Tab-separated table of C-alpha atoms in Angstrom:
chain	number	residue	atom	x	y	z
A	8	MET	CA	-41.711	-1.419	13.721
A	9	ALA	CA	-38.038	-2.184	14.355
A	10	HIS	CA	-35.577	-1.974	11.515
A	11	ALA	CA	-33.845	-5.300	10.942
A	12	HIS	CA	-30.070	-5.027	11.055
A	13	GLN	CA	-28.410	-6.336	7.927
A	14	ALA	CA	-24.688	-7.034	7.858
A	15	ARG	CA	-22.777	-5.562	4.942
A	16	PRO	CA	-19.644	-7.117	3.477
A	17	GLY	CA	-16.465	-5.535	4.827
A	18	VAL	CA	-18.219	-3.883	7.763
A	19	PRO	CA	-16.930	-5.181	11.080
A	20	GLU	CA	-19.704	-6.557	13.277
A	21	ILE	CA	-19.066	-6.326	16.993
A	22	GLU	CA	-21.831	-7.294	19.400
A	23	GLY	CA	-24.416	-6.605	16.707
A	24	ARG	CA	-23.296	-3.016	16.121
A	25	GLU	CA	-21.212	-1.525	13.367
A	26	HIS	CA	-18.148	0.621	14.115
A	27	LYS	CA	-17.887	0.097	17.840
A	28	THR	CA	-14.376	1.581	17.887
A	29	THR	CA	-12.389	4.104	15.915
A	30	LEU	CA	-10.399	1.219	14.452
A	31	ASP	CA	-13.620	-0.399	13.200
A	32	ARG	CA	-14.477	2.870	11.470
A	33	LEU	CA	-11.006	3.111	9.898
A	34	ILE	CA	-11.259	-0.458	8.601
A	35	TYR	CA	-14.665	0.317	7.127
A	36	MET	CA	-13.405	3.548	5.547
A	37	ALA	CA	-10.371	1.818	3.990
A	38	ASN	CA	-12.611	-0.913	2.578
A	39	GLN	CA	-15.128	1.670	1.361
A	40	ILE	CA	-12.384	3.504	-0.550
A	41	GLY	CA	-11.322	0.113	-1.890
A	42	TRP	CA	-14.862	-0.541	-3.146
A	43	PHE	CA	-14.657	2.651	-5.186
A	44	PHE	CA	-11.292	1.683	-6.663
A	45	ASN	CA	-12.622	-1.787	-7.549
A	46	SER	CA	-14.317	-0.039	-10.477
A	47	GLN	CA	-10.907	1.103	-11.740
A	48	PRO	CA	-8.426	-0.972	-13.757
A	49	GLU	CA	-6.478	-3.322	-11.490
A	50	ALA	CA	-3.206	-1.433	-12.033
A	51	LYS	CA	-4.803	1.736	-10.589
A	52	ARG	CA	-6.432	0.219	-7.490
A	53	VAL	CA	-3.575	0.089	-4.993
A	54	PRO	CA	-1.915	3.334	-6.199
A	55	GLY	CA	-5.289	5.088	-6.024
A	56	LEU	CA	-5.879	3.863	-2.488
A	57	VAL	CA	-2.361	4.885	-1.441
A	58	ASP	CA	-2.841	8.356	-2.900
A	59	HIS	CA	-6.232	8.849	-1.274
A	60	ILE	CA	-5.169	7.710	2.198
A	61	GLN	CA	-1.903	9.661	2.008
A	62	HIS	CA	-3.643	12.915	1.135
A	63	PHE	CA	-6.923	12.735	3.024
A	64	TRP	CA	-6.282	10.787	6.222
A	65	ASP	CA	-5.042	12.504	9.347
A	66	PRO	CA	-1.639	11.258	10.615
A	67	ARG	CA	-3.349	9.837	13.727
A	68	MET	CA	-5.726	7.811	11.557
A	69	LYS	CA	-2.810	6.454	9.540
A	70	ALA	CA	-0.843	5.616	12.688
A	71	GLU	CA	-3.758	3.623	14.106
A	72	ILE	CA	-4.434	1.683	10.907
A	73	PHE	CA	-0.676	1.036	10.391
A	74	GLU	CA	-0.568	-0.514	13.864
A	75	HIS	CA	-3.547	-2.696	12.936
A	76	VAL	CA	-1.872	-3.767	9.667
A	77	ALA	CA	1.272	-4.700	11.619
A	78	LYS	CA	-0.923	-7.078	13.653
A	79	GLY	CA	-2.301	-8.732	10.498
A	80	GLY	CA	-4.939	-6.275	9.293
A	81	ALA	CA	-8.032	-8.336	10.181
A	82	GLY	CA	-11.158	-7.070	8.419
A	83	LEU	CA	-9.307	-5.275	5.629
A	84	GLU	CA	-9.960	-6.417	2.092
A	85	PRO	CA	-6.944	-7.330	-0.091
A	86	ALA	CA	-6.533	-4.032	-2.011
A	87	PRO	CA	-6.768	-1.748	1.049
A	88	LEU	CA	-4.460	-4.056	3.001
A	89	GLU	CA	-1.869	-3.971	0.210
A	90	ALA	CA	-2.205	-0.195	-0.152
A	91	LEU	CA	-1.663	0.324	3.565
A	92	LYS	CA	1.432	-1.895	3.492
A	93	VAL	CA	2.826	0.136	0.575
A	94	LEU	CA	2.009	3.416	2.309
A	95	LYS	CA	3.564	2.264	5.586
A	96	ALA	CA	6.772	1.198	3.800
A	97	ALA	CA	6.939	4.588	2.060
A	98	HIS	CA	6.260	6.350	5.361
A	99	ASP	CA	9.012	4.366	7.103
A	100	GLY	CA	11.434	5.110	4.261
A	101	LYS	CA	10.643	8.807	4.433
A	102	GLN	CA	11.220	8.794	8.191
A	103	ALA	CA	14.602	7.085	7.777
A	104	THR	CA	15.611	9.513	5.044
A	105	ARG	CA	14.499	12.497	7.094
A	106	GLY	CA	16.466	11.256	10.103
A	107	GLU	CA	19.601	10.765	8.020
A	108	ALA	CA	19.287	14.222	6.497
A	109	GLU	CA	19.211	15.787	9.943
A	110	ARG	CA	22.551	14.186	10.824
A	111	VAL	CA	24.769	16.369	8.672
A	112	PRO	CA	28.449	15.674	9.347
A	113	THR	CA	30.441	18.645	10.562
A	114	PRO	CA	34.158	18.990	9.912
A	115	GLU	CA	36.398	18.164	12.851
A	116	PRO	CA	38.746	20.985	13.857
A	117	ARG	CA	42.397	20.336	13.120
A	118	THR	CA	44.720	19.937	16.072
A	119	GLY	CA	45.499	23.279	17.678
A	120	GLU	CA	42.640	25.145	15.971
A	121	ALA	CA	39.548	26.456	17.625
A	122	PRO	CA	36.220	25.165	16.318
A	123	LEU	CA	34.977	27.123	13.289
A	124	GLU	CA	32.245	28.960	15.161
A	125	VAL	CA	34.683	30.667	17.567
A	126	THR	CA	37.497	31.898	15.282
A	127	GLU	CA	38.596	35.525	15.535
A	128	ASN	CA	36.835	36.310	12.224
A	129	GLY	CA	33.497	35.156	13.569
A	130	ARG	CA	31.665	32.134	12.237
A	131	GLY	CA	33.621	30.005	9.810
């Protein structure tokens, strides 16, 4: 006897099969985490999702779902979609801050002086 396939809310259906691609699985996982946080007070839903995805998802998983969100986030429920937007904005801000921190200004040598690292007393 064949088992009848039943669609579940939030589970992408592609050609009659669930999770045909990695992206389908990521969408399902984000929604599944969202279902858990639906039992929490509304003020804790998005922060809880952000925290979970930040700490438990591999950077490659986040990169793939961020790309999907940038294209509209089809299949994601409202709370996971919002959480991923918040997380992406935080991630982008952290990247910008990290890049700025790496560009530390160095003092320009005064006219007629050797750069600090080659003075007769060694490094300046």
